Amino acid sequence: MAGLAVQIYNGGGVFRVVSTKPMPGTQWIRALTNVGCRVEVCTENKTILSVEDILALIGSRCDGVIGQLTEDWGETLFAALKKAGGHAYSNMAVGYNNVDVNAATRHGIAVGNTPGVLTETTAELAAALTLSAARRVVEADDFMRAGKYEGWLPSLFVGNLLKGQTVGIIGAGRIGSAYARMMIEGFKMNVIYYDLYQSTRLEKFVTAYGEFLKSQGETPVYWRRATSPEEVLKEADVVSLHPILDKTTYHLINKERLSLMKKDAVLVNASRGPVIDEAALVEHLKANPMFRVGLDVFEDEPFMKPGLGELPNAVVVPHIASASKWTREGMATLAALNVAGKLKGYPLWSNPNNIMPFLDEHSRPPAACPSIVNSKALGLLVSDGKAESKL
Ligand SMILES: NC(=O)c1ccc[n+]([C@@H]2O[C@H](COP(=O)([O-])OP(=O)(O)OC[C@H]3O[C@@H](n4cnc5c(N)ncnc54)[C@H](O)[C@@H]3O)[C@@H](O)[C@H]2O)c1
Ligand SMILES: O=C(O)[C@H](O)CO
């Protein structure tokens, strides 16, 4: 489709970079214009751009694109970007299940993502969903606004106490571990986790915190690494899902696994919708009114499976887990720096878990790409870690 509305910055720039959406803040625009990019931001009033829309934005000459997780970045778009002379694409997201990385690699295009800057923000929303579901906050809010409150009652909106219970984490990476720490420090919960890899930092933290609590005469907290998701589901009072979405995690929570969970458990998902078989979840929620969920993501976003929206034991929010001002501006900046760095031929940043040097508004960012997921396949050099080397 031709003629999508765009806003242009630094019209005379040598590299043409397109952002498929306006993004928060201005640091990201400076990150690109400072290295000689002409930036074209699509301002079309359309929530999700189609492949045809993006093809029109790429046009016949485009060096790099910043895109969104709602877009289908596959063979068609990467072939078009390559043909237009492009070398770089970055999602403004840490998750990149919307991107066919192999297709990008085949066309020699680097794929960036934005890890780290959203870890705490996303974990906080998962914690908010946990509390909302466990303590029935949304149900009680609806009740209050509907004018149904007639006075305190011993049994009004009784929910679950978290203190001393067990929190289960499936996918104990950056966000899963940050969420675990919040629940352990905040509510003195024990933790059981399942991940393909050992989370040594989380284990060490829980051990040390448990020792600290003991030294204060308080009940210590414990951790355990499970050997299967089933073990977590059977044991935990709260289960929060934080894995990537791929073939191994698609419908990881299904009818059979839901049936293993405690009848009054809380299940939280702030990872990706298809990690849960949502139709099976709706049936489970109907059959088990004490079972509660907090969902930030949905299998067929922006839609919910039939029935979910009517269930009082479900708290649902529209994929807002990373929505804090600092995080969203930081995501935009990291995405821009991935593209800028690739176009300038910079190496990959050596530690994607420490992206803070890229976010300081008052100093120039390191001369590196913060996070390129196909860097190995493309044979990109890794920075020697000298943060002094500036753009
Ligand atoms: N709702 C939101 O707005 C939002 C915000 C940020 C991230 N996310 C999602 O959260 C995901 C995790 O982000 P992160 O920064 O913590 O990534 P991460 O890579 O640090 O953590 C993901 C973890 O999942 C584990 N994992 C992979 N396959 C698994 C499997 N089959 N079973 C169990 N664990 C498995 C990995 O080993 C890793 O530890 C992202 O990929 C994204 O999809 C959602
Ligand atoms: O993967 C991500 O980054 C989120 O879903 C959006 O913040």
Short mmCIF file of C-alpha atoms and ligand atoms in Angstrom, two decimals:
data_model
loop_
_atom_site.label_atom_id
_atom_site.label_comp_id
_atom_site.label_asym_id
_atom_site.label_seq_id
_atom_site.Cartn_x
_atom_site.Cartn_y
_atom_site.Cartn_z
CA MET A 1 0.00 0.00 0.00
CA ALA A 2 1.55 3.29 -1.06
CA GLY A 3 1.36 6.60 0.69
CA LEU A 4 1.65 5.75 4.40
CA ALA A 5 2.15 8.87 6.50
CA VAL A 6 5.74 9.36 7.71
CA GLN A 7 7.61 11.95 9.74
CA ILE A 8 11.19 12.62 8.65
CA TYR A 9 14.17 13.59 10.81
CA ASN A 10 17.54 14.66 9.40
CA GLY A 11 16.32 14.58 5.80
CA GLY A 12 19.87 14.82 4.40
CA GLY A 13 21.21 11.76 6.28
CA VAL A 14 23.27 9.17 4.38
CA PHE A 15 21.57 6.04 5.74
CA ARG A 16 17.80 5.70 5.40
CA VAL A 17 16.30 4.10 8.51
CA VAL A 18 12.58 3.43 8.89
CA SER A 19 10.71 2.98 12.16
CA THR A 20 7.37 1.31 11.59
CA LYS A 21 5.92 3.11 14.65
CA PRO A 22 6.50 6.32 16.55
CA MET A 23 8.46 5.29 19.65
CA PRO A 24 8.66 7.03 23.06
CA GLY A 25 11.28 9.67 23.82
CA THR A 26 13.77 11.38 21.53
CA GLN A 27 17.04 9.70 22.56
CA TRP A 28 16.49 6.98 19.97
CA ILE A 29 16.13 9.54 17.18
CA ARG A 30 19.38 11.23 18.24
CA ALA A 31 21.11 7.84 18.38
CA LEU A 32 20.39 7.49 14.66
CA THR A 33 20.76 11.06 13.43
CA ASN A 34 24.10 11.42 15.29
CA VAL A 35 25.59 8.76 13.03
CA GLY A 36 24.21 10.26 9.83
CA CYS A 37 20.86 8.53 9.47
CA ARG A 38 17.80 10.01 7.85
CA VAL A 39 14.98 8.67 10.05
CA GLU A 40 11.50 8.05 8.68
CA VAL A 41 8.85 7.27 11.27
CA CYS A 42 5.56 5.81 10.09
CA THR A 43 2.79 7.87 11.67
CA GLU A 44 -0.10 6.09 9.94
CA ASN A 45 -3.06 5.69 12.28
CA LYS A 46 -3.17 1.90 12.11
CA THR A 47 -2.30 -0.28 15.11
CA ILE A 48 -0.75 -3.22 13.26
CA LEU A 49 0.98 -2.70 9.94
CA SER A 50 0.63 -5.46 7.33
CA VAL A 51 3.51 -6.94 5.37
CA GLU A 52 2.32 -4.87 2.37
CA ASP A 53 2.41 -1.68 4.46
CA ILE A 54 5.97 -2.42 5.54
CA LEU A 55 7.05 -3.27 2.00
CA ALA A 56 5.81 0.18 1.00
CA LEU A 57 7.80 1.75 3.84
CA ILE A 58 10.98 -0.11 2.86
CA GLY A 59 10.60 1.06 -0.74
CA SER A 60 13.53 0.79 -3.15
CA ARG A 61 16.25 2.12 -0.85
CA CYS A 62 16.42 1.37 2.89
CA ASP A 63 19.45 0.68 5.12
CA GLY A 64 17.70 -0.43 8.28
CA VAL A 65 14.33 -0.85 9.98
CA ILE A 66 13.09 -0.76 13.55
CA GLY A 67 9.92 -2.84 13.84
CA GLN A 68 7.41 -4.08 16.38
CA LEU A 69 6.52 -7.49 17.83
CA THR A 70 3.10 -7.34 16.15
CA GLU A 71 4.67 -7.47 12.69
CA ASP A 72 5.45 -10.54 10.63
CA TRP A 73 9.16 -10.29 9.86
CA GLY A 74 9.74 -13.24 7.53
CA GLU A 75 11.21 -14.06 4.14
CA THR A 76 9.15 -11.46 2.24
CA LEU A 77 10.27 -8.48 4.32
CA PHE A 78 13.90 -9.54 4.71
CA ALA A 79 14.19 -10.20 0.96
CA ALA A 80 12.75 -6.73 0.30
CA LEU A 81 15.05 -5.10 2.84
CA LYS A 82 18.06 -6.83 1.33
CA LYS A 83 17.01 -5.74 -2.18
CA ALA A 84 16.70 -2.17 -0.91
CA GLY A 85 20.32 -2.32 0.32
CA GLY A 86 19.48 -2.99 4.00
CA HIS A 87 21.74 -4.60 6.59
CA ALA A 88 19.94 -4.18 9.88
CA TYR A 89 16.60 -4.84 11.53
CA SER A 90 15.76 -4.48 15.22
CA ASN A 91 12.63 -5.42 17.09
CA MET A 92 11.66 -2.91 19.76
CA ALA A 93 11.25 -5.88 22.11
CA VAL A 94 13.33 -8.53 23.81
CA GLY A 95 11.12 -11.34 22.44
CA TYR A 96 11.59 -12.00 18.71
CA ASN A 97 9.25 -14.90 17.98
CA ASN A 98 7.69 -12.68 15.26
CA VAL A 99 11.01 -12.72 13.39
CA ASP A 100 12.26 -15.47 11.11
CA VAL A 101 15.89 -15.11 12.15
CA ASN A 102 17.05 -17.74 9.65
CA ALA A 103 15.51 -15.77 6.80
CA ALA A 104 17.26 -12.61 8.02
CA THR A 105 20.56 -14.46 8.28
CA ARG A 106 20.17 -15.85 4.76
CA HIS A 107 19.88 -12.27 3.53
CA GLY A 108 22.81 -11.12 5.67
CA ILE A 109 20.61 -8.92 7.82
CA ALA A 110 21.38 -8.46 11.52
CA VAL A 111 18.43 -8.88 13.90
CA GLY A 112 18.50 -6.83 17.09
CA ASN A 113 16.43 -7.07 20.24
CA THR A 114 16.26 -5.12 23.52
CA PRO A 115 17.15 -7.27 26.55
CA GLY A 116 17.69 -6.03 30.08
CA VAL A 117 15.98 -2.66 29.97
CA LEU A 118 12.57 -4.26 30.50
CA THR A 119 13.52 -6.92 33.04
CA GLU A 120 12.37 -5.19 36.23
CA THR A 121 9.39 -3.44 34.63
CA THR A 122 8.05 -6.71 33.26
CA ALA A 123 8.71 -8.57 36.51
CA GLU A 124 6.85 -5.85 38.44
CA LEU A 125 3.77 -6.28 36.23
CA ALA A 126 3.92 -10.04 36.75
CA ALA A 127 4.04 -9.35 40.50
CA ALA A 128 1.08 -6.96 40.14
CA LEU A 129 -0.91 -9.63 38.29
CA THR A 130 0.00 -12.16 40.97
CA LEU A 131 -1.30 -9.94 43.75
CA SER A 132 -4.38 -8.89 41.77
CA ALA A 133 -5.29 -12.50 41.11
CA ALA A 134 -4.39 -13.85 44.57
CA ARG A 135 -6.25 -11.08 46.41
CA ARG A 136 -9.07 -10.68 43.88
CA VAL A 137 -8.38 -6.98 43.43
CA VAL A 138 -10.14 -6.56 40.08
CA GLU A 139 -13.25 -8.48 41.16
CA ALA A 140 -13.46 -6.37 44.32
CA ASP A 141 -12.94 -3.16 42.34
CA ASP A 142 -15.80 -4.09 39.97
CA PHE A 143 -18.02 -4.91 42.97
CA MET A 144 -17.26 -1.56 44.60
CA ARG A 145 -17.90 0.47 41.44
CA ALA A 146 -21.15 -1.41 40.85
CA GLY A 147 -22.39 -0.05 44.20
CA LYS A 148 -22.69 -3.54 45.68
CA TYR A 149 -20.67 -2.89 48.85
CA GLU A 150 -23.01 -2.89 51.85
CA GLY A 151 -20.41 -3.24 54.60
CA TRP A 152 -17.53 -5.38 55.87
CA LEU A 153 -18.19 -9.10 55.98
CA PRO A 154 -15.96 -11.95 57.24
CA SER A 155 -16.15 -13.74 53.91
CA LEU A 156 -16.03 -10.86 51.42
CA PHE A 157 -13.47 -11.49 48.65
CA VAL A 158 -11.33 -13.90 50.61
CA GLY A 159 -8.21 -14.77 48.60
CA ASN A 160 -4.78 -16.35 49.08
CA LEU A 161 -1.97 -15.31 51.42
CA LEU A 162 1.40 -15.41 49.64
CA LYS A 163 3.75 -15.26 52.63
CA GLY A 164 5.53 -18.55 53.20
CA GLN A 165 3.94 -20.19 50.14
CA THR A 166 5.86 -21.53 47.15
CA VAL A 167 6.30 -19.60 43.94
CA GLY A 168 7.05 -21.60 40.80
CA ILE A 169 8.94 -20.11 37.88
CA ILE A 170 9.01 -21.64 34.42
CA GLY A 171 11.79 -19.88 32.50
CA ALA A 172 14.15 -18.47 35.11
CA GLY A 173 16.08 -16.14 32.80
CA ARG A 174 16.38 -12.38 33.31
CA ILE A 175 12.69 -11.64 33.91
CA GLY A 176 11.82 -14.93 35.63
CA SER A 177 14.68 -14.48 38.10
CA ALA A 178 13.83 -10.81 38.75
CA TYR A 179 10.20 -11.78 39.43
CA ALA A 180 11.34 -14.63 41.69
CA ARG A 181 13.45 -12.20 43.73
CA MET A 182 10.49 -9.82 44.12
CA MET A 183 8.27 -12.61 45.42
CA ILE A 184 10.99 -13.98 47.70
CA GLU A 185 12.05 -10.64 49.17
CA GLY A 186 8.57 -9.15 49.22
CA PHE A 187 6.56 -12.10 50.44
CA LYS A 188 9.15 -14.51 51.84
CA MET A 189 8.05 -17.18 49.39
CA ASN A 190 10.05 -20.33 48.70
CA VAL A 191 10.90 -20.92 45.04
CA ILE A 192 10.86 -23.89 42.74
CA TYR A 193 11.99 -23.28 39.16
CA TYR A 194 12.23 -25.09 35.87
CA ASP A 195 14.57 -23.92 33.13
CA LEU A 196 16.76 -25.66 30.59
CA TYR A 197 19.74 -24.07 32.34
CA GLN A 198 20.71 -23.77 35.97
CA SER A 199 20.08 -20.29 37.40
CA THR A 200 23.10 -20.14 39.68
CA ARG A 201 22.64 -16.44 40.49
CA LEU A 202 19.07 -17.02 41.62
CA GLU A 203 20.06 -20.03 43.71
CA LYS A 204 22.90 -18.11 45.37
CA PHE A 205 20.60 -15.18 46.08
CA VAL A 206 17.93 -17.35 47.73
CA THR A 207 20.52 -19.22 49.79
CA ALA A 208 22.07 -15.95 51.02
CA TYR A 209 18.68 -14.37 51.70
CA GLY A 210 17.56 -17.46 53.58
CA GLU A 211 20.70 -17.22 55.74
CA PHE A 212 19.98 -13.55 56.38
CA LEU A 213 16.39 -14.28 57.46
CA LYS A 214 17.64 -17.03 59.77
CA SER A 215 20.16 -14.64 61.32
CA GLN A 216 17.24 -12.31 62.09
CA GLY A 217 15.32 -15.08 63.80
CA GLU A 218 12.88 -15.33 60.88
CA THR A 219 11.83 -18.40 58.91
CA PRO A 220 14.33 -18.90 56.06
CA VAL A 221 13.36 -19.28 52.39
CA TYR A 222 14.45 -22.15 50.14
CA TRP A 223 14.97 -22.85 46.45
CA ARG A 224 14.73 -26.00 44.38
CA ARG A 225 15.47 -26.64 40.73
CA ALA A 226 12.81 -28.90 39.23
CA THR A 227 13.60 -31.50 36.61
CA SER A 228 10.28 -30.99 34.79
CA PRO A 229 7.51 -28.38 34.43
CA GLU A 230 5.18 -30.95 36.04
CA GLU A 231 7.17 -30.83 39.28
CA VAL A 232 6.70 -27.04 39.45
CA LEU A 233 3.01 -27.20 38.62
CA LYS A 234 2.25 -29.81 41.29
CA GLU A 235 4.14 -28.09 44.05
CA ALA A 236 3.72 -24.34 43.60
CA ASP A 237 0.96 -22.13 44.97
CA VAL A 238 1.75 -19.48 42.36
CA VAL A 239 3.25 -20.26 38.94
CA SER A 240 4.63 -17.51 36.73
CA LEU A 241 5.68 -18.17 33.12
CA HIS A 242 8.74 -16.40 31.71
CA PRO A 243 10.27 -18.54 28.96
CA ILE A 244 10.87 -17.46 25.39
CA LEU A 245 8.23 -18.63 22.90
CA ASP A 246 9.52 -21.36 20.61
CA LYS A 247 8.61 -24.92 19.64
CA THR A 248 9.55 -26.19 23.11
CA THR A 249 7.28 -23.76 24.98
CA TYR A 250 4.26 -23.63 22.63
CA HIS A 251 1.25 -24.81 24.72
CA LEU A 252 3.63 -25.68 27.54
CA ILE A 253 0.60 -25.19 29.78
CA ASN A 254 -2.13 -27.45 28.42
CA LYS A 255 -5.17 -29.31 29.76
CA GLU A 256 -3.13 -32.15 31.29
CA ARG A 257 -0.65 -29.86 32.98
CA LEU A 258 -3.38 -27.54 34.31
CA SER A 259 -4.98 -30.58 35.93
CA LEU A 260 -1.77 -31.13 37.96
CA MET A 261 -1.96 -27.71 39.57
CA LYS A 262 -3.46 -27.00 43.00
CA LYS A 263 -7.16 -26.19 42.80
CA ASP A 264 -6.60 -22.73 44.29
CA ALA A 265 -3.31 -21.96 42.55
CA VAL A 266 -2.53 -18.68 40.78
CA LEU A 267 -1.11 -18.81 37.26
CA VAL A 268 0.53 -15.74 35.71
CA ASN A 269 1.65 -15.24 32.12
CA ALA A 270 3.68 -12.20 31.03
CA SER A 271 5.75 -14.09 28.46
CA ARG A 272 3.87 -14.88 25.23
CA GLY A 273 0.24 -15.96 24.81
CA PRO A 274 0.82 -19.26 22.97
CA VAL A 275 2.80 -20.62 25.94
CA ILE A 276 -0.68 -21.42 27.31
CA ASP A 277 -3.38 -23.36 25.48
CA GLU A 278 -5.88 -20.59 26.20
CA ALA A 279 -9.01 -22.57 25.27
CA ALA A 280 -7.97 -25.27 27.78
CA LEU A 281 -7.35 -22.55 30.35
CA VAL A 282 -10.87 -21.15 29.89
CA GLU A 283 -12.33 -24.61 30.57
CA HIS A 284 -10.08 -25.04 33.61
CA LEU A 285 -11.10 -21.66 35.04
CA LYS A 286 -14.77 -22.49 34.56
CA ALA A 287 -14.41 -25.83 36.31
CA ASN A 288 -12.24 -24.48 39.13
CA PRO A 289 -13.55 -21.14 40.41
CA MET A 290 -10.85 -20.93 43.09
CA PHE A 291 -8.11 -21.19 40.46
CA ARG A 292 -7.03 -17.73 39.30
CA VAL A 293 -4.97 -16.31 36.49
CA GLY A 294 -3.27 -13.03 35.69
CA LEU A 295 -2.64 -12.62 31.96
CA ASP A 296 -0.72 -9.92 30.13
CA VAL A 297 -0.52 -11.87 26.87
CA PHE A 298 -2.99 -13.91 24.82
CA GLU A 299 -2.81 -16.68 22.29
CA ASP A 300 -4.55 -14.73 19.47
CA GLU A 301 -3.66 -11.18 20.40
CA PRO A 302 -5.41 -8.77 20.39
CA PHE A 303 -8.29 -11.24 20.92
CA MET A 304 -9.12 -13.41 23.92
CA LYS A 305 -10.45 -16.94 23.52
CA PRO A 306 -14.26 -17.07 23.89
CA GLY A 307 -15.39 -16.93 27.50
CA LEU A 308 -12.18 -15.64 29.05
CA GLY A 309 -13.37 -12.04 29.31
CA GLU A 310 -16.45 -13.08 31.33
CA LEU A 311 -14.61 -15.07 33.97
CA PRO A 312 -14.22 -13.39 37.38
CA ASN A 313 -11.20 -15.56 38.21
CA ALA A 314 -9.14 -14.06 35.38
CA VAL A 315 -7.31 -10.74 35.53
CA VAL A 316 -6.52 -9.59 32.01
CA VAL A 317 -4.43 -6.63 30.80
CA PRO A 318 -3.38 -5.71 27.24
CA HIS A 319 0.32 -6.67 26.92
CA ILE A 320 1.56 -3.80 29.08
CA ALA A 321 4.25 -5.59 31.10
CA SER A 322 7.10 -3.45 29.75
CA ALA A 323 5.06 -0.24 29.83
CA SER A 324 7.02 2.09 32.09
CA LYS A 325 8.32 5.36 30.61
CA TRP A 326 11.97 4.56 31.38
CA THR A 327 11.72 1.08 29.89
CA ARG A 328 9.86 2.01 26.73
CA GLU A 329 12.26 4.88 26.00
CA GLY A 330 15.18 2.54 26.73
CA MET A 331 13.78 -0.15 24.41
CA ALA A 332 13.53 2.42 21.61
CA THR A 333 17.11 3.57 22.27
CA LEU A 334 18.51 0.02 22.26
CA ALA A 335 16.63 -0.83 19.05
CA ALA A 336 17.96 2.34 17.38
CA LEU A 337 21.51 1.63 18.56
CA ASN A 338 21.34 -1.92 17.19
CA VAL A 339 20.54 -0.52 13.76
CA ALA A 340 22.95 2.44 14.03
CA GLY A 341 25.77 0.19 15.25
CA LYS A 342 25.30 -2.32 12.43
CA LEU A 343 25.19 0.39 9.78
CA LYS A 344 28.40 1.87 11.19
CA GLY A 345 30.07 -1.55 11.26
CA TYR A 346 30.46 -1.65 15.04
CA PRO A 347 31.00 -4.96 16.87
CA LEU A 348 28.52 -6.64 19.19
CA TRP A 349 28.46 -5.46 22.82
CA SER A 350 30.22 -8.04 24.94
CA ASN A 351 27.67 -8.24 27.74
CA PRO A 352 24.00 -8.08 26.67
CA ASN A 353 23.02 -8.38 30.33
CA ASN A 354 24.59 -4.98 31.05
CA ILE A 355 23.07 -2.49 28.67
CA MET A 356 23.15 0.53 31.00
CA PRO A 357 26.08 2.26 29.21
CA PHE A 358 23.79 2.62 26.18
CA LEU A 359 21.04 4.38 28.10
CA ASP A 360 22.85 7.30 29.72
CA GLU A 361 21.42 10.41 28.06
CA HIS A 362 24.38 12.50 29.16
CA SER A 363 27.18 10.56 27.51
CA ARG A 364 27.69 9.07 24.09
CA PRO A 365 26.86 5.37 23.83
CA PRO A 366 29.57 2.74 23.34
CA ALA A 367 30.60 2.04 19.75
CA ALA A 368 28.86 -1.34 19.71
CA CYS A 369 25.54 -2.98 18.84
CA PRO A 370 23.75 -3.67 22.18
CA SER A 371 22.16 -7.01 21.17
CA ILE A 372 22.15 -8.83 17.82
CA VAL A 373 20.58 -12.30 18.05
CA ASN A 374 22.13 -13.71 14.86
CA SER A 375 25.58 -12.23 15.48
CA LYS A 376 27.30 -15.64 15.53
CA ALA A 377 25.64 -16.81 12.33
CA LEU A 378 26.66 -13.54 10.66
CA GLY A 379 30.18 -13.78 12.07
CA LEU A 380 29.99 -10.36 13.78
CA LEU A 381 32.95 -9.41 15.95
CA VAL A 382 32.39 -8.98 19.67
CA SER A 383 33.49 -5.72 21.28
CA ASP A 384 36.51 -5.95 23.57
CA GLY A 385 34.33 -4.41 26.28
CA LYS A 386 36.15 -1.07 26.36
CA ALA A 387 33.15 1.12 27.11
CA GLU A 388 35.46 4.18 26.71
CA SER A 389 35.33 3.64 22.97
CA LYS A 390 32.47 5.97 22.08
CA LEU A 391 30.44 6.71 18.99
N1 LIG B 1 4.66 -9.32 28.33
C1 LIG B 1 5.63 -8.51 27.97
O1 LIG B 1 5.44 -7.33 27.70
C2 LIG B 1 7.01 -9.04 27.89
C3 LIG B 1 8.08 -8.18 28.20
C4 LIG B 1 9.36 -8.68 28.10
C5 LIG B 1 9.57 -10.00 27.72
N2 LIG B 1 8.51 -10.79 27.44
C6 LIG B 1 8.74 -12.19 27.08
O2 LIG B 1 9.54 -12.78 28.09
C7 LIG B 1 10.51 -13.62 27.48
C8 LIG B 1 11.70 -13.79 28.40
O3 LIG B 1 12.48 -12.61 28.47
P1 LIG B 1 13.88 -12.59 29.23
O4 LIG B 1 14.51 -11.28 29.00
O5 LIG B 1 13.70 -13.07 30.64
O6 LIG B 1 14.65 -13.71 28.39
P2 LIG B 1 15.75 -14.74 28.89
O7 LIG B 1 16.33 -15.29 27.65
O8 LIG B 1 16.64 -14.08 29.88
O9 LIG B 1 14.90 -15.88 29.66
C9 LIG B 1 14.18 -16.87 29.00
C10 LIG B 1 14.43 -18.16 29.73
O10 LIG B 1 13.57 -19.16 29.19
C11 LIG B 1 14.30 -20.37 29.28
N3 LIG B 1 13.72 -21.38 28.42
C12 LIG B 1 13.83 -21.54 27.09
N4 LIG B 1 13.15 -22.64 26.69
C13 LIG B 1 12.59 -23.17 27.80
C14 LIG B 1 11.78 -24.30 28.04
N5 LIG B 1 11.41 -25.13 27.06
N6 LIG B 1 11.39 -24.55 29.32
C15 LIG B 1 11.77 -23.73 30.33
N7 LIG B 1 12.54 -22.66 30.15
C16 LIG B 1 12.94 -22.37 28.90
C17 LIG B 1 15.71 -19.96 28.85
O11 LIG B 1 16.67 -20.95 29.21
C18 LIG B 1 15.87 -18.67 29.59
O12 LIG B 1 16.45 -18.83 30.87
C19 LIG B 1 10.81 -12.91 26.15
O13 LIG B 1 11.32 -13.81 25.19
C20 LIG B 1 9.47 -12.34 25.74
O14 LIG B 1 8.78 -13.23 24.91
C21 LIG B 1 7.24 -10.33 27.51
O1 LIG B 2 9.18 -9.03 24.24
C1 LIG B 2 8.97 -7.89 24.64
O2 LIG B 2 9.87 -7.04 24.77
C2 LIG B 2 7.58 -7.51 25.06
O3 LIG B 2 6.61 -8.38 24.82
C3 LIG B 2 7.22 -6.08 24.85
O4 LIG B 2 7.84 -5.40 25.85
#
